[in-house]
N, CA, C and O atoms as a Tripos MOL2 file, in Angstrom:
@<TRIPOS>MOLECULE
protein
  200   199    50     0     0
PROTEIN
NO_CHARGES

@<TRIPOS>ATOM
      1 N         -49.0330    6.1660   37.2510 N.3       1 MET1
      2 CA        -49.4420    4.7940   37.1350 C.3       1 MET1
      3 C         -48.8830    4.0180   38.3310 C.2       1 MET1
      4 O         -47.6740    4.0390   38.5580 O.2       1 MET1
      5 N         -49.7300    3.3430   39.0900 N.am      2 PRO2
      6 CA        -49.2480    2.5910   40.2480 C.3       2 PRO2
      7 C         -48.3240    1.4530   39.8290 C.2       2 PRO2
      8 O         -48.5630    0.7650   38.8360 O.2       2 PRO2
      9 N         -47.2840    1.2770   40.5960 N.am      3 GLY3
     10 CA        -46.3490    0.1930   40.3230 C.3       3 GLY3
     11 C         -45.3470    0.4780   39.2240 C.2       3 GLY3
     12 O         -44.5010   -0.3630   38.9210 O.2       3 GLY3
     13 N         -45.4300    1.6340   38.6340 N.am      4 THR4
     14 CA        -44.5130    1.9900   37.5540 C.3       4 THR4
     15 C         -43.3520    2.7900   38.1160 C.2       4 THR4
     16 O         -43.5410    3.7510   38.8600 O.2       4 THR4
     17 N         -42.1810    2.3870   37.7560 N.am      5 THR5
     18 CA        -40.9960    3.1490   38.1570 C.3       5 THR5
     19 C         -40.3110    3.6540   36.9070 C.2       5 THR5
     20 O         -40.4260    3.0670   35.8310 O.2       5 THR5
     21 N         -39.6160    4.7230   37.0650 N.am      6 SER6
     22 CA        -38.8550    5.2210   35.9230 C.3       6 SER6
     23 C         -37.4280    5.4750   36.3680 C.2       6 SER6
     24 O         -37.1740    6.1130   37.3900 O.2       6 SER6
     25 N         -36.5260    4.9710   35.5880 N.am      7 GLU7
     26 CA        -35.1130    5.1870   35.8580 C.3       7 GLU7
     27 C         -34.5240    5.9460   34.6930 C.2       7 GLU7
     28 O         -34.8470    5.7010   33.5310 O.2       7 GLU7
     29 N         -33.6670    6.8550   35.0290 N.am      8 SER8
     30 CA        -33.0270    7.6420   33.9830 C.3       8 SER8
     31 C         -31.5490    7.2810   33.9420 C.2       8 SER8
     32 O         -30.8040    7.5430   34.8870 O.2       8 SER8
     33 N         -31.1450    6.6860   32.8520 N.am      9 THR9
     34 CA        -29.7440    6.3470   32.6620 C.3       9 THR9
     35 C         -29.2010    7.2230   31.5540 C.2       9 THR9
     36 O         -29.7390    7.2530   30.4470 O.2       9 THR9
     37 N         -28.1400    7.9280   31.8600 N.am     10 GLU10
     38 CA        -27.5490    8.8000   30.8520 C.3      10 GLU10
     39 C         -26.8160    7.9570   29.8130 C.2      10 GLU10
     40 O         -25.9530    7.1440   30.1470 O.2      10 GLU10
     41 N         -27.1660    8.1620   28.5800 N.am     11 VAL11
     42 CA        -26.5590    7.4170   27.4800 C.3      11 VAL11
     43 C         -25.5060    8.2990   26.8350 C.2      11 VAL11
     44 O         -25.7950    9.4400   26.4720 O.2      11 VAL11
     45 N         -24.2820    7.7880   26.6850 N.am     12 PRO12
     46 CA        -23.2500    8.6080   26.0470 C.3      12 PRO12
     47 C         -23.5580    8.8170   24.5680 C.2      12 PRO12
     48 O         -24.0660    7.9200   23.8940 O.2      12 PRO12
     49 N         -23.2500    9.9960   24.0800 N.am     13 ILE13
     50 CA        -23.4330   10.3140   22.6650 C.3      13 ILE13
     51 C         -22.0540   10.2750   22.0250 C.2      13 ILE13
     52 O         -21.2020   11.1160   22.3110 O.2      13 ILE13
     53 N         -21.8400    9.2890   21.1560 N.am     14 LEU14
     54 CA        -20.5400    9.1230   20.5170 C.3      14 LEU14
     55 C         -20.5460    9.7700   19.1450 C.2      14 LEU14
     56 O         -21.5230    9.6690   18.4020 O.2      14 LEU14
     57 N         -19.4590   10.4290   18.8170 N.am     15 ASP15
     58 CA        -19.3150   11.0940   17.5210 C.3      15 ASP15
     59 C         -18.9530   10.0470   16.4710 C.2      15 ASP15
     60 O         -17.8510    9.4990   16.5120 O.2      15 ASP15
     61 N         -19.8550    9.7560   15.5310 N.am     16 PRO16
     62 CA        -19.5640    8.7340   14.5220 C.3      16 PRO16
     63 C         -18.4670    9.1400   13.5450 C.2      16 PRO16
     64 O         -17.9410    8.2930   12.8230 O.2      16 PRO16
     65 N         -18.1180   10.4170   13.5130 N.am     17 THR17
     66 CA        -17.0490   10.8580   12.6180 C.3      17 THR17
     67 C         -15.6810   10.7780   13.2780 C.2      17 THR17
     68 O         -14.6620   11.0330   12.6360 O.2      17 THR17
     69 N         -15.6580   10.4260   14.5570 N.am     18 SER18
     70 CA        -14.4010   10.3540   15.2980 C.3      18 SER18
     71 C         -13.8090    8.9500   15.1740 C.2      18 SER18
     72 O         -14.5280    7.9600   15.3160 O.2      18 SER18
     73 N         -12.5260    8.8600   14.9160 N.am     19 SER19
     74 CA        -11.8830    7.5490   14.8080 C.3      19 SER19
     75 C         -11.7160    6.8880   16.1730 C.2      19 SER19
     76 O         -11.4960    5.6800   16.2510 O.2      19 SER19
     77 N         -11.8180    7.6680   17.2490 N.am     20 SER20
     78 CA        -11.6430    7.1230   18.5950 C.3      20 SER20
     79 C         -12.9570    7.0820   19.3800 C.2      20 SER20
     80 O         -12.9370    6.9660   20.6060 O.2      20 SER20
     81 N         -14.1050    7.1760   18.6840 N.am     21 ASN21
     82 CA        -15.4190    7.1950   19.3380 C.3      21 ASN21
     83 C         -15.4870    8.2330   20.4530 C.2      21 ASN21
     84 O         -15.9110    7.9440   21.5720 O.2      21 ASN21
     85 N         -15.0660    9.4240   20.1250 N.am     22 GLU22
     86 CA        -15.0760   10.5250   21.0810 C.3      22 GLU22
     87 C         -16.5020   10.8020   21.5460 C.2      22 GLU22
     88 O         -17.4270   10.8610   20.7360 O.2      22 GLU22
     89 N         -16.6740   10.9720   22.8560 N.am     23 GLU23
     90 CA        -17.9920   11.2700   23.4080 C.3      23 GLU23
     91 C         -18.2850   12.7600   23.2610 C.2      23 GLU23
     92 O         -17.4110   13.5990   23.4800 O.2      23 GLU23
     93 N         -19.5190   13.0800   22.8910 N.am     24 ILE24
     94 CA        -19.9500   14.4660   22.7470 C.3      24 ILE24
     95 C         -20.6680   14.8670   24.0290 C.2      24 ILE24
     96 O         -21.5760   14.1660   24.4740 O.2      24 ILE24
     97 N         -20.2750   15.9770   24.6190 N.am     25 ASP25
     98 CA        -20.9020   16.4800   25.8380 C.3      25 ASP25
     99 C         -22.1480   17.2770   25.4600 C.2      25 ASP25
    100 O         -22.0290   18.3610   24.8890 O.2      25 ASP25
    101 N         -23.3520   16.7590   25.7690 N.am     26 PRO26
    102 CA        -24.5730   17.4400   25.3340 C.3      26 PRO26
    103 C         -24.7700   18.8170   25.9520 C.2      26 PRO26
    104 O         -25.4910   19.6410   25.3910 O.2      26 PRO26
    105 N         -24.1520   19.0800   27.0830 N.am     27 SER27
    106 CA        -24.3230   20.3930   27.7100 C.3      27 SER27
    107 C         -23.4900   21.4640   27.0230 C.2      27 SER27
    108 O         -23.7330   22.6560   27.2120 O.2      27 SER27
    109 N         -22.5130   21.0510   26.2310 N.am     28 VAL28
    110 CA        -21.6070   21.9980   25.5900 C.3      28 VAL28
    111 C         -21.7210   21.9690   24.0700 C.2      28 VAL28
    112 O         -21.6560   23.0150   23.4230 O.2      28 VAL28
    113 N         -21.8870   20.7970   23.5060 N.am     29 ASP29
    114 CA        -21.7830   20.5970   22.0610 C.3      29 ASP29
    115 C         -23.1250   20.4320   21.3500 C.2      29 ASP29
    116 O         -23.2550   19.5550   20.4970 O.2      29 ASP29
    117 N         -24.1160   21.2450   21.6750 N.am     30 ARG30
    118 CA        -25.4420   21.1110   21.0700 C.3      30 ARG30
    119 C         -25.4010   21.2590   19.5480 C.2      30 ARG30
    120 O         -26.0710   20.5090   18.8390 O.2      30 ARG30
    121 N         -24.6360   22.2000   19.0490 N.am     31 ASP31
    122 CA        -24.5470   22.3900   17.5960 C.3      31 ASP31
    123 C         -23.9130   21.1800   16.9290 C.2      31 ASP31
    124 O         -24.3400   20.7670   15.8510 O.2      31 ASP31
    125 N         -22.9020   20.6140   17.5620 N.am     32 ARG32
    126 CA        -22.2290   19.4380   17.0130 C.3      32 ARG32
    127 C         -23.1920   18.2480   16.9720 C.2      32 ARG32
    128 O         -23.2020   17.4920   16.0000 O.2      32 ARG32
    129 N         -23.9940   18.0830   18.0120 N.am     33 ILE33
    130 CA        -24.9780   17.0020   18.0440 C.3      33 ILE33
    131 C         -26.0010   17.2040   16.9300 C.2      33 ILE33
    132 O         -26.3730   16.2450   16.2530 O.2      33 ILE33
    133 N         -26.4570   18.4320   16.7330 N.am     34 ARG34
    134 CA        -27.4360   18.7310   15.6800 C.3      34 ARG34
    135 C         -26.8750   18.3660   14.3140 C.2      34 ARG34
    136 O         -27.5740   17.7590   13.5020 O.2      34 ARG34
    137 N         -25.6290   18.7260   14.0500 N.am     35 VAL35
    138 CA        -25.0020   18.4320   12.7590 C.3      35 VAL35
    139 C         -24.8770   16.9230   12.5580 C.2      35 VAL35
    140 O         -25.1460   16.4200   11.4670 O.2      35 VAL35
    141 N         -24.4720   16.1990   13.5980 N.am     36 VAL36
    142 CA        -24.3510   14.7420   13.4980 C.3      36 VAL36
    143 C         -25.7220   14.1260   13.2150 C.2      36 VAL36
    144 O         -25.8390   13.2460   12.3620 O.2      36 VAL36
    145 N         -26.7570   14.5800   13.9240 N.am     37 CYS37
    146 CA        -28.1090   14.0430   13.7220 C.3      37 CYS37
    147 C         -28.6350   14.3510   12.3260 C.2      37 CYS37
    148 O         -29.2520   13.4950   11.6920 O.2      37 CYS37
    149 N         -28.3980   15.5540   11.8500 N.am     38 GLU38
    150 CA        -28.8310   15.9020   10.4930 C.3      38 GLU38
    151 C         -28.1250   15.0310    9.4660 C.2      38 GLU38
    152 O         -28.7210   14.6600    8.4540 O.2      38 GLU38
    153 N         -26.8660   14.7010    9.7120 N.am     39 GLY39
    154 CA        -26.1300   13.8130    8.8190 C.3      39 GLY39
    155 C         -26.7140   12.4120    8.8100 C.2      39 GLY39
    156 O         -26.7550   11.7640    7.7650 O.2      39 GLY39
    157 N         -27.1710   11.9330    9.9800 N.am     40 LEU40
    158 CA        -27.7910   10.6100   10.0580 C.3      40 LEU40
    159 C         -29.1040   10.5800    9.2800 C.2      40 LEU40
    160 O         -29.4140    9.5880    8.6210 O.2      40 LEU40
    161 N         -29.8670   11.6550    9.3540 N.am     41 VAL41
    162 CA        -31.1180   11.7400    8.5950 C.3      41 VAL41
    163 C         -30.8120   11.7880    7.0990 C.2      41 VAL41
    164 O         -31.4460   11.0820    6.3140 O.2      41 VAL41
    165 N         -29.8550   12.6080    6.7060 N.am     42 ALA42
    166 CA        -29.5090   12.7560    5.2890 C.3      42 ALA42
    167 C         -28.9970   11.4480    4.6870 C.2      42 ALA42
    168 O         -29.2410   11.1660    3.5140 O.2      42 ALA42
    169 N         -28.2910   10.6550    5.4870 N.am     43 SER43
    170 CA        -27.7410    9.4030    4.9690 C.3      43 SER43
    171 C         -28.7460    8.2550    5.0200 C.2      43 SER43
    172 O         -28.4750    7.1650    4.5180 O.2      43 SER43
    173 N         -29.9050    8.5030    5.6280 N.am     44 GLY44
    174 CA        -30.9350    7.4770    5.6750 C.3      44 GLY44
    175 C         -30.8220    6.5300    6.8510 C.2      44 GLY44
    176 O         -31.5660    5.5520    6.9220 O.2      44 GLY44
    177 N         -29.9170    6.7910    7.7730 N.am     45 VAL45
    178 CA        -29.7640    5.9230    8.9450 C.3      45 VAL45
    179 C         -30.9960    6.0290    9.8440 C.2      45 VAL45
    180 O         -31.4490    5.0330   10.4080 O.2      45 VAL45
    181 N         -31.5300    7.2310    9.9690 N.am     46 VAL46
    182 CA        -32.7830    7.4520   10.6920 C.3      46 VAL46
    183 C         -33.7240    8.2330    9.7820 C.2      46 VAL46
    184 O         -33.2810    8.9570    8.8910 O.2      46 VAL46
    185 N         -35.0280    8.0800   10.0160 N.am     47 ARG47
    186 CA        -36.0040    8.7410    9.1460 C.3      47 ARG47
    187 C         -36.1840   10.2090    9.4690 C.2      47 ARG47
    188 O         -36.1490   11.0500    8.5710 O.2      47 ARG47
    189 N         -36.3750   10.5280   10.7340 N.am     48 GLU48
    190 CA        -36.5770   11.9270   11.0960 C.3      48 GLU48
    191 C         -36.2400   12.1280   12.5620 C.2      48 GLU48
    192 O         -36.1980   11.1760   13.3410 O.2      48 GLU48
    193 N         -36.0060   13.3480   12.9150 N.am     49 LEU49
    194 CA        -35.7550   13.7010   14.3050 C.3      49 LEU49
    195 C         -37.0070   14.3480   14.8570 C.2      49 LEU49
    196 O         -37.6380   15.1650   14.1860 O.2      49 LEU49
    197 N         -37.3640   13.9900   16.0690 N.am     50 THR50
    198 CA        -38.5450   14.6060   16.6870 C.3      50 THR50
    199 C         -38.1680   15.3510   17.9270 C.2      50 THR50
    200 O         -39.0300   15.9350   18.5830 O.2      50 THR50
@<TRIPOS>BOND
     1     1     2 1
     2     2     3 1
     3     3     4 2
     4     3     5 am
     5     5     6 1
     6     6     7 1
     7     7     8 2
     8     7     9 am
     9     9    10 1
    10    10    11 1
    11    11    12 2
    12    11    13 am
    13    13    14 1
    14    14    15 1
    15    15    16 2
    16    15    17 am
    17    17    18 1
    18    18    19 1
    19    19    20 2
    20    19    21 am
    21    21    22 1
    22    22    23 1
    23    23    24 2
    24    23    25 am
    25    25    26 1
    26    26    27 1
    27    27    28 2
    28    27    29 am
    29    29    30 1
    30    30    31 1
    31    31    32 2
    32    31    33 am
    33    33    34 1
    34    34    35 1
    35    35    36 2
    36    35    37 am
    37    37    38 1
    38    38    39 1
    39    39    40 2
    40    39    41 am
    41    41    42 1
    42    42    43 1
    43    43    44 2
    44    43    45 am
    45    45    46 1
    46    46    47 1
    47    47    48 2
    48    47    49 am
    49    49    50 1
    50    50    51 1
    51    51    52 2
    52    51    53 am
    53    53    54 1
    54    54    55 1
    55    55    56 2
    56    55    57 am
    57    57    58 1
    58    58    59 1
    59    59    60 2
    60    59    61 am
    61    61    62 1
    62    62    63 1
    63    63    64 2
    64    63    65 am
    65    65    66 1
    66    66    67 1
    67    67    68 2
    68    67    69 am
    69    69    70 1
    70    70    71 1
    71    71    72 2
    72    71    73 am
    73    73    74 1
    74    74    75 1
    75    75    76 2
    76    75    77 am
    77    77    78 1
    78    78    79 1
    79    79    80 2
    80    79    81 am
    81    81    82 1
    82    82    83 1
    83    83    84 2
    84    83    85 am
    85    85    86 1
    86    86    87 1
    87    87    88 2
    88    87    89 am
    89    89    90 1
    90    90    91 1
    91    91    92 2
    92    91    93 am
    93    93    94 1
    94    94    95 1
    95    95    96 2
    96    95    97 am
    97    97    98 1
    98    98    99 1
    99    99   100 2
   100    99   101 am
   101   101   102 1
   102   102   103 1
   103   103   104 2
   104   103   105 am
   105   105   106 1
   106   106   107 1
   107   107   108 2
   108   107   109 am
   109   109   110 1
   110   110   111 1
   111   111   112 2
   112   111   113 am
   113   113   114 1
   114   114   115 1
   115   115   116 2
   116   115   117 am
   117   117   118 1
   118   118   119 1
   119   119   120 2
   120   119   121 am
   121   121   122 1
   122   122   123 1
   123   123   124 2
   124   123   125 am
   125   125   126 1
   126   126   127 1
   127   127   128 2
   128   127   129 am
   129   129   130 1
   130   130   131 1
   131   131   132 2
   132   131   133 am
   133   133   134 1
   134   134   135 1
   135   135   136 2
   136   135   137 am
   137   137   138 1
   138   138   139 1
   139   139   140 2
   140   139   141 am
   141   141   142 1
   142   142   143 1
   143   143   144 2
   144   143   145 am
   145   145   146 1
   146   146   147 1
   147   147   148 2
   148   147   149 am
   149   149   150 1
   150   150   151 1
   151   151   152 2
   152   151   153 am
   153   153   154 1
   154   154   155 1
   155   155   156 2
   156   155   157 am
   157   157   158 1
   158   158   159 1
   159   159   160 2
   160   159   161 am
   161   161   162 1
   162   162   163 1
   163   163   164 2
   164   163   165 am
   165   165   166 1
   166   166   167 1
   167   167   168 2
   168   167   169 am
   169   169   170 1
   170   170   171 1
   171   171   172 2
   172   171   173 am
   173   173   174 1
   174   174   175 1
   175   175   176 2
   176   175   177 am
   177   177   178 1
   178   178   179 1
   179   179   180 2
   180   179   181 am
   181   181   182 1
   182   182   183 1
   183   183   184 2
   184   183   185 am
   185   185   186 1
   186   186   187 1
   187   187   188 2
   188   187   189 am
   189   189   190 1
   190   190   191 1
   191   191   192 2
   192   191   193 am
   193   193   194 1
   194   194   195 1
   195   195   196 2
   196   195   197 am
   197   197   198 1
   198   198   199 1
   199   199   200 2
@<TRIPOS>SUBSTRUCTURE
     1 MET1         2 RESIDUE 1 A MET
     2 PRO2         6 RESIDUE 1 A PRO
     3 GLY3        10 RESIDUE 1 A GLY
     4 THR4        14 RESIDUE 1 A THR
     5 THR5        18 RESIDUE 1 A THR
     6 SER6        22 RESIDUE 1 A SER
     7 GLU7        26 RESIDUE 1 A GLU
     8 SER8        30 RESIDUE 1 A SER
     9 THR9        34 RESIDUE 1 A THR
    10 GLU10       38 RESIDUE 1 A GLU
    11 VAL11       42 RESIDUE 1 A VAL
    12 PRO12       46 RESIDUE 1 A PRO
    13 ILE13       50 RESIDUE 1 A ILE
    14 LEU14       54 RESIDUE 1 A LEU
    15 ASP15       58 RESIDUE 1 A ASP
    16 PRO16       62 RESIDUE 1 A PRO
    17 THR17       66 RESIDUE 1 A THR
    18 SER18       70 RESIDUE 1 A SER
    19 SER19       74 RESIDUE 1 A SER
    20 SER20       78 RESIDUE 1 A SER
    21 ASN21       82 RESIDUE 1 A ASN
    22 GLU22       86 RESIDUE 1 A GLU
    23 GLU23       90 RESIDUE 1 A GLU
    24 ILE24       94 RESIDUE 1 A ILE
    25 ASP25       98 RESIDUE 1 A ASP
    26 PRO26      102 RESIDUE 1 A PRO
    27 SER27      106 RESIDUE 1 A SER
    28 VAL28      110 RESIDUE 1 A VAL
    29 ASP29      114 RESIDUE 1 A ASP
    30 ARG30      118 RESIDUE 1 A ARG
    31 ASP31      122 RESIDUE 1 A ASP
    32 ARG32      126 RESIDUE 1 A ARG
    33 ILE33      130 RESIDUE 1 A ILE
    34 ARG34      134 RESIDUE 1 A ARG
    35 VAL35      138 RESIDUE 1 A VAL
    36 VAL36      142 RESIDUE 1 A VAL
    37 CYS37      146 RESIDUE 1 A CYS
    38 GLU38      150 RESIDUE 1 A GLU
    39 GLY39      154 RESIDUE 1 A GLY
    40 LEU40      158 RESIDUE 1 A LEU
    41 VAL41      162 RESIDUE 1 A VAL
    42 ALA42      166 RESIDUE 1 A ALA
    43 SER43      170 RESIDUE 1 A SER
    44 GLY44      174 RESIDUE 1 A GLY
    45 VAL45      178 RESIDUE 1 A VAL
    46 VAL46      182 RESIDUE 1 A VAL
    47 ARG47      186 RESIDUE 1 A ARG
    48 GLU48      190 RESIDUE 1 A GLU
    49 LEU49      194 RESIDUE 1 A LEU
    50 THR50      198 RESIDUE 1 A THR
């Protein structure tokens, strides 16, 4: 699309179960991210993961 730019900003993924808002490294902690996301779906915070 002419005139369209796209910028990619890396967004930190914070562990909601951490008392210190520990950041999760997506290149290493894929299983941990999956478990956190499944917990968000189960608790109703988000509807589904795509």
